[in-house]
PDB file of C-alpha atoms in Angstrom:
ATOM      1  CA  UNK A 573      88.752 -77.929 -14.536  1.00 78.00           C
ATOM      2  CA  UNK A 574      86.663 -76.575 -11.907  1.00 87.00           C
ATOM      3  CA  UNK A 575      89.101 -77.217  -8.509  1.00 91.00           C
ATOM      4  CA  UNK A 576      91.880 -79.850  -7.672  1.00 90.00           C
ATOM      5  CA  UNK A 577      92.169 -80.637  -3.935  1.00 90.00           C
ATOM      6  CA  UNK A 578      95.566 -83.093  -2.879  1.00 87.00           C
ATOM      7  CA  UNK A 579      94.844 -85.647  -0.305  1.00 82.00           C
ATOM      8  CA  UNK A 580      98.194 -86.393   1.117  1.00 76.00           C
ATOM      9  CA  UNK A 581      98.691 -89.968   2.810  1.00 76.00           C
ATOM     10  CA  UNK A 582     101.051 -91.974   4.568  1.00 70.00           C
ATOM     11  CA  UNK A 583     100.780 -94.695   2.884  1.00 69.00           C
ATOM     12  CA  UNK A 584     101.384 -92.744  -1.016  1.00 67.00           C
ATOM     13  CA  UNK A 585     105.036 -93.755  -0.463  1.00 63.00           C
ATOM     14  CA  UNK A 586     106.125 -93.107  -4.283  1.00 67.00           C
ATOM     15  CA  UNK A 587     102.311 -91.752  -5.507  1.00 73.00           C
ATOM     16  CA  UNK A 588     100.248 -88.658  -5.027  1.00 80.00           C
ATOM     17  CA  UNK A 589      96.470 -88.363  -5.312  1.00 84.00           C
ATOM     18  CA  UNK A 590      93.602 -86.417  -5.221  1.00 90.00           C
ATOM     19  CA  UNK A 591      89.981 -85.346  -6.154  1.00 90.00           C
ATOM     20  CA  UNK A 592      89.125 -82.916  -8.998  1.00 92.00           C
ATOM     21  CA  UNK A 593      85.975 -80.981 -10.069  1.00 93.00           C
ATOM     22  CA  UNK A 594      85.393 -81.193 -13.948  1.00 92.00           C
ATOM     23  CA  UNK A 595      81.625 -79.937 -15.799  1.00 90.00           C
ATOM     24  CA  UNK A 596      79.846 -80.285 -12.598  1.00 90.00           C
ATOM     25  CA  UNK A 597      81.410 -83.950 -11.544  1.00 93.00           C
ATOM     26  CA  UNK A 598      83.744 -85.034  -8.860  1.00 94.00           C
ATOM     27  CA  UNK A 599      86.606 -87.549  -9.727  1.00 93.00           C
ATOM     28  CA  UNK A 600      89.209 -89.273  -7.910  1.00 90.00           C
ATOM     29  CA  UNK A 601      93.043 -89.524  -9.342  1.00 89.00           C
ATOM     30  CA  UNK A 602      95.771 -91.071  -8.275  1.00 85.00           C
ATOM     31  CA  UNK A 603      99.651 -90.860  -9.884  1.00 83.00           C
ATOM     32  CA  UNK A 604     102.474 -93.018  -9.895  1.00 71.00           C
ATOM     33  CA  UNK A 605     106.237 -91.738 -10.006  1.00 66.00           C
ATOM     34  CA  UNK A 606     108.950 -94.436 -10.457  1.00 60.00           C
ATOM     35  CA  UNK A 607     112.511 -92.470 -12.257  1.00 57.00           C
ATOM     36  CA  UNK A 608     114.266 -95.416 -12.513  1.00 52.00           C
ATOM     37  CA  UNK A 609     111.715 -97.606 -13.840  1.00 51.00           C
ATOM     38  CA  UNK A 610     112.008 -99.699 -16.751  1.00 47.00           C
ATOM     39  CA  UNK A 611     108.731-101.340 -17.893  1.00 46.00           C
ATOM     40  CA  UNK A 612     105.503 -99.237 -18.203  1.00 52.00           C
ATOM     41  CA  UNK A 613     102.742 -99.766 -15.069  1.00 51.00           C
ATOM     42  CA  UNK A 614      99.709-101.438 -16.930  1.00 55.00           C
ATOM     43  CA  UNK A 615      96.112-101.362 -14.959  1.00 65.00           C
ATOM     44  CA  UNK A 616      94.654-105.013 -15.894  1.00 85.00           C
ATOM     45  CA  UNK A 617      91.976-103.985 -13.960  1.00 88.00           C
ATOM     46  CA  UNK A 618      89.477-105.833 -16.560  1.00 90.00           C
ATOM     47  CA  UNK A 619      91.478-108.571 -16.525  1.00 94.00           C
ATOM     48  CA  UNK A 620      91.053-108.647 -12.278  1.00 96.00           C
ATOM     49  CA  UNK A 621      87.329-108.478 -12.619  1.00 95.00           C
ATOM     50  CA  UNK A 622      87.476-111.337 -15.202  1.00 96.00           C
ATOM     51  CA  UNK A 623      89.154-113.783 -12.943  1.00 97.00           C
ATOM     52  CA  UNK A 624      86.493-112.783 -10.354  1.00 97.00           C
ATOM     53  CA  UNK A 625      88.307-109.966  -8.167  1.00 98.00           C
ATOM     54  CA  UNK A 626      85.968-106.957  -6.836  1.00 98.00           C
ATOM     55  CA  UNK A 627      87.617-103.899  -8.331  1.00 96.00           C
ATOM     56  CA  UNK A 628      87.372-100.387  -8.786  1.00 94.00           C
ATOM     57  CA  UNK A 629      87.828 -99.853 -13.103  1.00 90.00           C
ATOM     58  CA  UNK A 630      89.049 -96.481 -13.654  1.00 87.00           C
ATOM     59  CA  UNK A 631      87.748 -94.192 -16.339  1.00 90.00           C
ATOM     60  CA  UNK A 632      91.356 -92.643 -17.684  1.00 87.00           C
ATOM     61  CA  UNK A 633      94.545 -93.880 -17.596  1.00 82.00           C
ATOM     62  CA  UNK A 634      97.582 -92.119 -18.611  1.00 79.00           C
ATOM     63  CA  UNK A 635     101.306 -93.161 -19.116  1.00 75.00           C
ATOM     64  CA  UNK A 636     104.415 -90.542 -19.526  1.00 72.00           C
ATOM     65  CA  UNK A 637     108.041 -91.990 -19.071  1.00 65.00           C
ATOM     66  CA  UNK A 638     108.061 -93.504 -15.354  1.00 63.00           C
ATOM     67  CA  UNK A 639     104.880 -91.638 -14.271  1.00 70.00           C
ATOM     68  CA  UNK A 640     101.139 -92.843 -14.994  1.00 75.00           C
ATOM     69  CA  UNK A 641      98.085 -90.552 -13.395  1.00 82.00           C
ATOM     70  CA  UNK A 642      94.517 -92.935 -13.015  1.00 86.00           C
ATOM     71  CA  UNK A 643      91.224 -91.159 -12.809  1.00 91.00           C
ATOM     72  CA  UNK A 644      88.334 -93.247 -10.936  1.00 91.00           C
ATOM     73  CA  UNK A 645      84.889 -92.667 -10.052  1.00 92.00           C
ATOM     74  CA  UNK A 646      84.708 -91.503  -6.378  1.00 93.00           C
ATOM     75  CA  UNK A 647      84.049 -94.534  -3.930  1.00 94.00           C
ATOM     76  CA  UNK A 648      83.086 -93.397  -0.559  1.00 93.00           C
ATOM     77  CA  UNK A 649      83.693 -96.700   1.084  1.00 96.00           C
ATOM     78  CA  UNK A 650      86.380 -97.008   4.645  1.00 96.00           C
ATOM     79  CA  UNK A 651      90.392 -97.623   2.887  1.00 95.00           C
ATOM     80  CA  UNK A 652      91.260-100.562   5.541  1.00 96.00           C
ATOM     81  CA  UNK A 653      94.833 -99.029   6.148  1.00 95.00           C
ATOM     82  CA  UNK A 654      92.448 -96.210   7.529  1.00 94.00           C
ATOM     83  CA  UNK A 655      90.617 -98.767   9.423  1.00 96.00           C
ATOM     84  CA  UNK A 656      93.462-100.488  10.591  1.00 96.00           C
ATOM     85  CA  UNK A 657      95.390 -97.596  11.755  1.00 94.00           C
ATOM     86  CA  UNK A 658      92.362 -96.579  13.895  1.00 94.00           C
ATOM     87  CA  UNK A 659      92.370 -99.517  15.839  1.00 94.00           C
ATOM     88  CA  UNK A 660      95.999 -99.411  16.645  1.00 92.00           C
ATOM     89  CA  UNK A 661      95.471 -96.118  18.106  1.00 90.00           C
ATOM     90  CA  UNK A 662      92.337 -96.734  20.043  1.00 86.00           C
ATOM     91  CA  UNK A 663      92.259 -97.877  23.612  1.00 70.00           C
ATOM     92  CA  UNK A 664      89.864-100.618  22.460  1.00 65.00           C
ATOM     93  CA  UNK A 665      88.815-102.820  19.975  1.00 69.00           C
ATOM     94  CA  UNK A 666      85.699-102.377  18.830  1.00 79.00           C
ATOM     95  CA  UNK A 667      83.684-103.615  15.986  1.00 89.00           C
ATOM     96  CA  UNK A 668      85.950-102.271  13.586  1.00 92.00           C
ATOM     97  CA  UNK A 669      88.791-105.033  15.108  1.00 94.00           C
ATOM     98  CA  UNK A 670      86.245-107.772  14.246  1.00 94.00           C
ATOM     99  CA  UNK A 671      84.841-106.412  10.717  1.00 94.00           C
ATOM    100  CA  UNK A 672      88.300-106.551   9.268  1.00 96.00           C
ATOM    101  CA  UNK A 673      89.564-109.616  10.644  1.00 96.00           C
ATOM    102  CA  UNK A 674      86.856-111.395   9.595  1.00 97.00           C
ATOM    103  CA  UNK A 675      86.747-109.715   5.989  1.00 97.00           C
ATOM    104  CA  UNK A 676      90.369-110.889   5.709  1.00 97.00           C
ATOM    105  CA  UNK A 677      89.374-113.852   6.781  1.00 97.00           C
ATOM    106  CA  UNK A 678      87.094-114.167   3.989  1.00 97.00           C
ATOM    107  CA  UNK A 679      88.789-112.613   1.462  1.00 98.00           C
ATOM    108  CA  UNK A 680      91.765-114.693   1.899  1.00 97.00           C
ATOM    109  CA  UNK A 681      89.303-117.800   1.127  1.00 98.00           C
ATOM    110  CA  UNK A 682      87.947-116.201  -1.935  1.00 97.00           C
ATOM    111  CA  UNK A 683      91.745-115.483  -3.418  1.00 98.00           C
ATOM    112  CA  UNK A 684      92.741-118.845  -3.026  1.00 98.00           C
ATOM    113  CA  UNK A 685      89.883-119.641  -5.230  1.00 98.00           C
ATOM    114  CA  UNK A 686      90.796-117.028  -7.705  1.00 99.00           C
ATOM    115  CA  UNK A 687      94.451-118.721  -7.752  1.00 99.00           C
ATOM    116  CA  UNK A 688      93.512-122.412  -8.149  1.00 98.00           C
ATOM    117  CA  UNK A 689      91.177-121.001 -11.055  1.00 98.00           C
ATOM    118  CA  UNK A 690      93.616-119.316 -12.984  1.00 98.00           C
ATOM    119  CA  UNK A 691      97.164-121.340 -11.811  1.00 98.00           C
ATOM    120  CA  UNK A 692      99.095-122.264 -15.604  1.00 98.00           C
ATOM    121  CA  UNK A 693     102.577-122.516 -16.115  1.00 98.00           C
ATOM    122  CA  UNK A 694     104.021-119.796 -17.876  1.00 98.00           C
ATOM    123  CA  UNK A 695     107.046-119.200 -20.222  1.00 98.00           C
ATOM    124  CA  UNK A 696     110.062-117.078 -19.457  1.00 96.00           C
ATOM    125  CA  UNK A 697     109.192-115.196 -22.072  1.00 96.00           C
ATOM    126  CA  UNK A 698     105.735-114.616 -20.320  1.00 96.00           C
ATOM    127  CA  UNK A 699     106.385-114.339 -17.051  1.00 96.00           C
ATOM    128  CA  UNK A 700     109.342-111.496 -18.128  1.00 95.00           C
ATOM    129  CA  UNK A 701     106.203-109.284 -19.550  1.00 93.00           C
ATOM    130  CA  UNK A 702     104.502-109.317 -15.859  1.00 94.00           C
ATOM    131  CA  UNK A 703     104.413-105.281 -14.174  1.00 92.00           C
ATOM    132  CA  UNK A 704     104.607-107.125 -10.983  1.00 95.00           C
ATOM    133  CA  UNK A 705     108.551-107.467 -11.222  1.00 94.00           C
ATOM    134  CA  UNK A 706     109.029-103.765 -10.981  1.00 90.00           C
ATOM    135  CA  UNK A 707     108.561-104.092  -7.867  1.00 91.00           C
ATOM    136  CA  UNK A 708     111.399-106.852  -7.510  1.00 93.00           C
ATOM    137  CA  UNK A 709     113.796-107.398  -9.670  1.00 94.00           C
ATOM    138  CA  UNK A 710     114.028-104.391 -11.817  1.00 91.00           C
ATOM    139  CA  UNK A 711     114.259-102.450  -8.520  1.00 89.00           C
ATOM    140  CA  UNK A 712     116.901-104.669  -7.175  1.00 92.00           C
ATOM    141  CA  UNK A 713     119.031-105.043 -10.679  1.00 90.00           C
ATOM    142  CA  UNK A 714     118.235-101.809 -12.158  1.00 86.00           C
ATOM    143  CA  UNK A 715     119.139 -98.131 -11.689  1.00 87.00           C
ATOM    144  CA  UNK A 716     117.200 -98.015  -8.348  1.00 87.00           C
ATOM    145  CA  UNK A 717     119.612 -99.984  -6.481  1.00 93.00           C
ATOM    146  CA  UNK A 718     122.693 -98.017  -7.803  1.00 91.00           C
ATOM    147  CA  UNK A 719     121.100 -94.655  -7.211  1.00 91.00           C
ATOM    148  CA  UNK A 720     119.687 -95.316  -3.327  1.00 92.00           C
ATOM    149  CA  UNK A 721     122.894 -97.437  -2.544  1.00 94.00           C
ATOM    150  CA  UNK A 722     126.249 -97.939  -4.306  1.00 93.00           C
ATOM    151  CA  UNK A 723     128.521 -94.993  -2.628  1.00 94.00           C
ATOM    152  CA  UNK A 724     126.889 -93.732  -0.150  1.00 95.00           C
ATOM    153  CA  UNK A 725     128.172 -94.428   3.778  1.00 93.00           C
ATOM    154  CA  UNK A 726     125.111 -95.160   6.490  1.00 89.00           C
ATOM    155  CA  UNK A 727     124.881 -94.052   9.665  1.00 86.00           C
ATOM    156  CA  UNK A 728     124.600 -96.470  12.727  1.00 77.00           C
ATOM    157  CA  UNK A 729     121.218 -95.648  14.719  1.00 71.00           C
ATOM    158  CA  UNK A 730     121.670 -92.803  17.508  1.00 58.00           C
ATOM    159  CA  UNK A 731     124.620 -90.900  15.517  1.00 51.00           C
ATOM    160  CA  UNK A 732     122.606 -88.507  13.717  1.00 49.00           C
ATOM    161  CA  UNK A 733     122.934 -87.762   9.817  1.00 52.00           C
ATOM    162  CA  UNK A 734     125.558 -85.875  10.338  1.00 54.00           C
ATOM    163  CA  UNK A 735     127.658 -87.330  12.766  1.00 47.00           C
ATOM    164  CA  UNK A 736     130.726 -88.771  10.677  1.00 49.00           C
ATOM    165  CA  UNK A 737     131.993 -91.555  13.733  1.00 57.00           C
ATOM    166  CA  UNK A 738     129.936 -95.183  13.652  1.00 76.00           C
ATOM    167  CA  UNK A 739     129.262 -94.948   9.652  1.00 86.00           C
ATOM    168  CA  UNK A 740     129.605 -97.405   7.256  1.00 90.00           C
ATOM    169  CA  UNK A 741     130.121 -97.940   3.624  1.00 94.00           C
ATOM    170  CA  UNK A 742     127.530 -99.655   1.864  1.00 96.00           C
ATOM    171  CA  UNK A 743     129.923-101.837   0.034  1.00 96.00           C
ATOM    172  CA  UNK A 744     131.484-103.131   3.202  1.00 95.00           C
ATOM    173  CA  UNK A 745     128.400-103.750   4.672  1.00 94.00           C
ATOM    174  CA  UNK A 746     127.470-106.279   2.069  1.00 95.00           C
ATOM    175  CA  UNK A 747     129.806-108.071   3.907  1.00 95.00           C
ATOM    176  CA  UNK A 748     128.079-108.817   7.471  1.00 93.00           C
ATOM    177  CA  UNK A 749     125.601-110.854   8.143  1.00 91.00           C
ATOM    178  CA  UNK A 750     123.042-110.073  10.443  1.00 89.00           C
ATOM    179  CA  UNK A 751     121.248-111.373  13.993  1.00 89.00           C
ATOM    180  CA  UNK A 752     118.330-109.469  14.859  1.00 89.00           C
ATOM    181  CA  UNK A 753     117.469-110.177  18.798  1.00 90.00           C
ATOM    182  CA  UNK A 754     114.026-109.595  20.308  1.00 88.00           C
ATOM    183  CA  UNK A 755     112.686-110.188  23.504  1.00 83.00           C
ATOM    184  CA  UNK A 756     111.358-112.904  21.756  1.00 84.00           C
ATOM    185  CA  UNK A 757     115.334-114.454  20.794  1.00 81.00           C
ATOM    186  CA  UNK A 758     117.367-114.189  17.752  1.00 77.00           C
ATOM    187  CA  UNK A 759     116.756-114.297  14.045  1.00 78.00           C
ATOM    188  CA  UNK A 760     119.942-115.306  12.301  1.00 68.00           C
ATOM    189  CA  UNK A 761     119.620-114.204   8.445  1.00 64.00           C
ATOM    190  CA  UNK A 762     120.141-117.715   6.186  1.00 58.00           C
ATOM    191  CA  UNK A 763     121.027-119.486   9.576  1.00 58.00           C
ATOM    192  CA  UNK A 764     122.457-122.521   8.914  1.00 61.00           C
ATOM    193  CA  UNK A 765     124.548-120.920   5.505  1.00 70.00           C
ATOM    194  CA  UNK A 766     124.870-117.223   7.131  1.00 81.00           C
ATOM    195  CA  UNK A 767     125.697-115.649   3.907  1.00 89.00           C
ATOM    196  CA  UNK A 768     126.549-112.356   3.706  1.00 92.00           C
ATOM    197  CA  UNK A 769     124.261-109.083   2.697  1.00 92.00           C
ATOM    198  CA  UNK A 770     125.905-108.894  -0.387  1.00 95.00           C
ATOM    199  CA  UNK A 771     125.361-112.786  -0.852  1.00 93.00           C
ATOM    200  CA  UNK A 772     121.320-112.238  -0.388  1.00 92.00           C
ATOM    201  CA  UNK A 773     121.257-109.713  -2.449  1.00 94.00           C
ATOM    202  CA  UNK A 774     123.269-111.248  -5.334  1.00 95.00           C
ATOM    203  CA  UNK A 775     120.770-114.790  -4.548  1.00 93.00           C
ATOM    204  CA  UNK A 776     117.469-112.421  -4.738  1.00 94.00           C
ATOM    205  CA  UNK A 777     118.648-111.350  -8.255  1.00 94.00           C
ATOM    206  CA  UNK A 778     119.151-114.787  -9.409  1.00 94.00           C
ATOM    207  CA  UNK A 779     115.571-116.017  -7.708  1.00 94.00           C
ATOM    208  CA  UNK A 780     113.845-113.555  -8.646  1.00 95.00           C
ATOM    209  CA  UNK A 781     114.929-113.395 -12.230  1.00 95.00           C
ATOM    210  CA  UNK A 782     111.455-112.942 -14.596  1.00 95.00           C
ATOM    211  CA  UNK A 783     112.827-114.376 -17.471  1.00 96.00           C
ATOM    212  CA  UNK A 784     112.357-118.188 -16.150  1.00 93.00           C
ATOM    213  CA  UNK A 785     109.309-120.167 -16.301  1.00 96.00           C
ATOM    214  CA  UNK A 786     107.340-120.396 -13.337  1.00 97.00           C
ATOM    215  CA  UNK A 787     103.652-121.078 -11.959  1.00 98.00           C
ATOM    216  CA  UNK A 788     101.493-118.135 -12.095  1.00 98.00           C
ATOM    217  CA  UNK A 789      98.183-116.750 -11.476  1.00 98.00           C
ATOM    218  CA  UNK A 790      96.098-113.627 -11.865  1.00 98.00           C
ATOM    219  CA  UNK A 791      97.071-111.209  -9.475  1.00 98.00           C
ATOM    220  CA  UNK A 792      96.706-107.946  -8.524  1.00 97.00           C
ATOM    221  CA  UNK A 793     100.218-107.393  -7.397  1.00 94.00           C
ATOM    222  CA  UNK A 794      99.857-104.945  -4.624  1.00 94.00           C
ATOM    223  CA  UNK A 795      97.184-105.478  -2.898  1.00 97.00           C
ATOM    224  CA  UNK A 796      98.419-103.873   0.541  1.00 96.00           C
ATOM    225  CA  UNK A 797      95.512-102.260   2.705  1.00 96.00           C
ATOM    226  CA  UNK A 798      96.185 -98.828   1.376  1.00 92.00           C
ATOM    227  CA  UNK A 799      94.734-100.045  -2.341  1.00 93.00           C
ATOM    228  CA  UNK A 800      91.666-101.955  -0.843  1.00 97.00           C
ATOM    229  CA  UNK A 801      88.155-100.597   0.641  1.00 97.00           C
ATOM    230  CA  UNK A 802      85.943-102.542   3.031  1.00 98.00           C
ATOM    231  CA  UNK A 803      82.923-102.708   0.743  1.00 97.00           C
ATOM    232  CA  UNK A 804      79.540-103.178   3.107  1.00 96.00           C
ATOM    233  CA  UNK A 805      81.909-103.613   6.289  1.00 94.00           C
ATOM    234  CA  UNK A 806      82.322-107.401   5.420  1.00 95.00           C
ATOM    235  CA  UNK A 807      83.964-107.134   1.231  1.00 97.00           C
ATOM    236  CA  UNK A 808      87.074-106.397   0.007  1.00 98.00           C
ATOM    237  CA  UNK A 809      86.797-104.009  -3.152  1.00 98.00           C
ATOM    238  CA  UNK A 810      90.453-103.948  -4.910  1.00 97.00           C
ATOM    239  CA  UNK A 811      91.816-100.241  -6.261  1.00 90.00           C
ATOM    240  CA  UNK A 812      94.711 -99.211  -7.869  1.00 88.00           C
ATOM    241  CA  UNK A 813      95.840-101.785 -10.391  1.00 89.00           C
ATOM    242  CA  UNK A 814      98.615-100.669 -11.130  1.00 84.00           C
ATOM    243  CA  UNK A 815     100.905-103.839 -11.353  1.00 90.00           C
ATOM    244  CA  UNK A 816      98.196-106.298 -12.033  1.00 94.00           C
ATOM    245  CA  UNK A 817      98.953-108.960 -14.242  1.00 95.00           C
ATOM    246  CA  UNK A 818     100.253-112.637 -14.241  1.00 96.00           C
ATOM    247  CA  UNK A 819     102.706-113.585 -12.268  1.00 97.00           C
ATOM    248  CA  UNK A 820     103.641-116.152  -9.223  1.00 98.00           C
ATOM    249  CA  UNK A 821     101.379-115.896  -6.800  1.00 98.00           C
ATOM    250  CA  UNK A 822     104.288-115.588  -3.760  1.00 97.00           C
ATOM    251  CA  UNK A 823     105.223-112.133  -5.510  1.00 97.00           C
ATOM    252  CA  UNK A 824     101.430-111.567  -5.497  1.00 98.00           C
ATOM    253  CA  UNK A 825     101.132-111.466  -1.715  1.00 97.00           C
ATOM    254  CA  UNK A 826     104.513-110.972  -0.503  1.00 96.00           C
ATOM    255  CA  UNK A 827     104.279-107.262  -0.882  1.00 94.00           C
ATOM    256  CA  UNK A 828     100.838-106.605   0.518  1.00 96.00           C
ATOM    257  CA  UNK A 829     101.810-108.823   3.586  1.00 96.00           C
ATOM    258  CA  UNK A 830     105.167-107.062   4.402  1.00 95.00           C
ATOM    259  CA  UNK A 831     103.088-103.972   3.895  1.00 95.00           C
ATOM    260  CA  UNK A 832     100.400-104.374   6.221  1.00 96.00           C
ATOM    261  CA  UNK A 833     101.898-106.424   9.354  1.00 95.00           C
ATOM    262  CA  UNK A 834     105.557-105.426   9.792  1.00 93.00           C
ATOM    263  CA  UNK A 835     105.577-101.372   7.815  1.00 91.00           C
ATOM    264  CA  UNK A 836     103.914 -99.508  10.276  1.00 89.00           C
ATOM    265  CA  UNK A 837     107.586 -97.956  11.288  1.00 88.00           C
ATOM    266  CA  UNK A 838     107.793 -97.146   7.660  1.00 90.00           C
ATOM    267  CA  UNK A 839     104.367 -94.956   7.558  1.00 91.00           C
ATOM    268  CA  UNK A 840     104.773 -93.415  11.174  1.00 92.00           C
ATOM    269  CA  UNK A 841     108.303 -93.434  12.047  1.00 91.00           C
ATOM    270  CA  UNK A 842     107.545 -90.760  14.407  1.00 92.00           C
ATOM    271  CA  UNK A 843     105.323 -92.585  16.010  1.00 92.00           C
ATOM    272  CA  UNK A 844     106.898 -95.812  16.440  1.00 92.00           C
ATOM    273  CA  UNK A 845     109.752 -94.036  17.291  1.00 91.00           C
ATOM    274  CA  UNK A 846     108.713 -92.660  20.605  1.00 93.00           C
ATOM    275  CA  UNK A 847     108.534 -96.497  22.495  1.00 90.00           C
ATOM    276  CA  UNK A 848     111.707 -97.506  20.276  1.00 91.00           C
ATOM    277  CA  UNK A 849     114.348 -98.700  21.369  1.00 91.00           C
ATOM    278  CA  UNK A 850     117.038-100.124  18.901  1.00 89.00           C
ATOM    279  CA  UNK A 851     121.320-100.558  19.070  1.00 88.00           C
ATOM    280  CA  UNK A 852     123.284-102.122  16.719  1.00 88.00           C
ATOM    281  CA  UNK A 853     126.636-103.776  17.536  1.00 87.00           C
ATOM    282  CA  UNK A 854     129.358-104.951  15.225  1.00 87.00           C
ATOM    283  CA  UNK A 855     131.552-108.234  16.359  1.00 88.00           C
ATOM    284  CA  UNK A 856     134.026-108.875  13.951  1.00 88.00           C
ATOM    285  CA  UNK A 857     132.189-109.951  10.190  1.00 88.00           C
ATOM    286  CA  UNK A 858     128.395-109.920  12.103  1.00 90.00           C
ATOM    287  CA  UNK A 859     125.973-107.096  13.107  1.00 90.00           C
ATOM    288  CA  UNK A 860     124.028-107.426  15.865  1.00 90.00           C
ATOM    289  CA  UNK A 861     120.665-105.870  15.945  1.00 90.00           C
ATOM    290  CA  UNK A 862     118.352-105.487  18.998  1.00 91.00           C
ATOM    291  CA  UNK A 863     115.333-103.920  19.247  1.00 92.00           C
ATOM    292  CA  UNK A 864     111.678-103.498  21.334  1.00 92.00           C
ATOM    293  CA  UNK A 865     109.535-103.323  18.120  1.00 92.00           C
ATOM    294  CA  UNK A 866     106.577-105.112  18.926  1.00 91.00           C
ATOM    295  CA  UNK A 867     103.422-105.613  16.436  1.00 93.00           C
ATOM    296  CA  UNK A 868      99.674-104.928  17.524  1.00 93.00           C
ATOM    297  CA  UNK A 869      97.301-107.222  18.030  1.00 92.00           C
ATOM    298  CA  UNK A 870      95.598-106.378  14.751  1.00 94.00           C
ATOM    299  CA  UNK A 871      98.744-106.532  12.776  1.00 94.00           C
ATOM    300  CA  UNK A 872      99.393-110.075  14.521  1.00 93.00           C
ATOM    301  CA  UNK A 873      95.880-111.272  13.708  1.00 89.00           C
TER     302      UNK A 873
END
């Protein structure tokens, strides 16, 4: 091993990667790190390619407990979260605007394809062995949950971490529900049943339970811009496999979509932060959320 060189990024939320010399050649790696997870990350990525996705293969792949490190040839082609983050920032458009709306444009076309050619109906049994619900349910009704949530108190916005007035238990705040007010109006969570947090959370569990047989597709599971290049400046070429596999094709996009329209606070909260304004009210069993967050126009388009 001739030199390893880290390329932090905001959008390696739970993953590392990097580049790395070995006899003379250059290769790209990425890792993954989940502690509390419970199934093994498998990259399908031949199984991707089959169905007709454009994909990166990697050369290596390498599983230990709840990490897995992927070595890939090096691809020198724009990552549209790079892309996309460069137009938010710019006082103008550009090309760039244009390129990747119209690539998603496309690409969106050529996945529906890609579902209607692979849609079957799947066992419980089946759909259970999909990677893809690692990133739902086994988060949600696993370890994960406990660990982030059960027992710990959270502070109301504007207190400070370690301000001990306006905090909250997490187990009494499963029982609000929740209005979130723009300057658009009001979003009432479950509006006409208004259940509870605790009650959405307990109906997620149930939903999104993998051992029930559903529709499903091939998918690559986690698609978000940070795992796909803009091939030519018009093609989307897919990286990152990691929870590729088959599964509904609603938890196929829900992730990437989330991800790449309404996360931005989540990758620069610093950013976002300085134009923010946000308070939070409690009246009786509701919370009361109000905020200026407003989306760019690329993450509208």
């Amino acid at each position: 091993l001739e030199s390893v060189t880290l390329m932090p990024k905001a959008v390696s939320l739970n993953s590392f990667n990097g580049f790395y010399h070995l006899n003379g050649k250059e290769y790209f790696f990425k890792t993954h790190v989940e502690e509390q997870g419970t199934l093994e990350e498998y990259y399908h990525a031949d199984l991707l390619h089959q169905a007709g996705y454009n994909i990166v293969r990697p050369l290596q792949t390498l599983h230990e407990g709840g990490r897995q490190m992927v070595v890939y040839p090096v691809v020198r082609w724009p990552v549209i979260f790079d892309l996309v983050r460069a137009v938010e920032v710019s006082s103008t458009e550009g090309d760039t605007f244009e390129s990747v709306i119209a690539a998603e444009k496309q690409e969106c076309a050529r996945l529906l394809t890609i579902y209607e050619q692979t849609l079957v109906r799947s066992s419980g049994e089946e759909n259970a062995r999909a990677p893809i619900h690692q990133l739902f349910w086994h988060r949600l009704a696993g370890e994960r949950f406990k660990n982030f949530y059960q027992g710990k108190v959270v502070p109301l916005p504007g207190q400070g971490r370690n301000s001990s007035t306006h905090m909250i238990p997490f187990e009494e705040l499963l029982h609000y529900r929740w209005t979130i007010c723009t300057k658009h109006g009001s979003v009432v969570a479950g509006e006409w049943k208004r259940p509870t947090l605790g009650e959405l959370i307990e109906r997620a569990r149930v939903i999104l339970n993998p051992v029930r047989e559903t529709t499903t597709v091939v998918g690559h599971g986690d698609a978000h811009f940070g795992n796909v290049f803009l091939e030519d400046k018009k093609d989307y070429l897919y990286f990152d496999p990691a929870f590729a596999g088959r599964h509904s094709p609603l938890l196929d996009i829900v992730k990437p979509f989330f991800h790449n329209v309404f996360a931005t606070w989540m990758y620069f909260p610093r950013e976002v932060a300085q134009n923010l304004q946000l308070s939070v009210s409690m009246r009786g069993s509701d919370i009361i959320v109000e905020h200026n967050f407003e989306l760019t126009a690329i993450r509208q388009a």
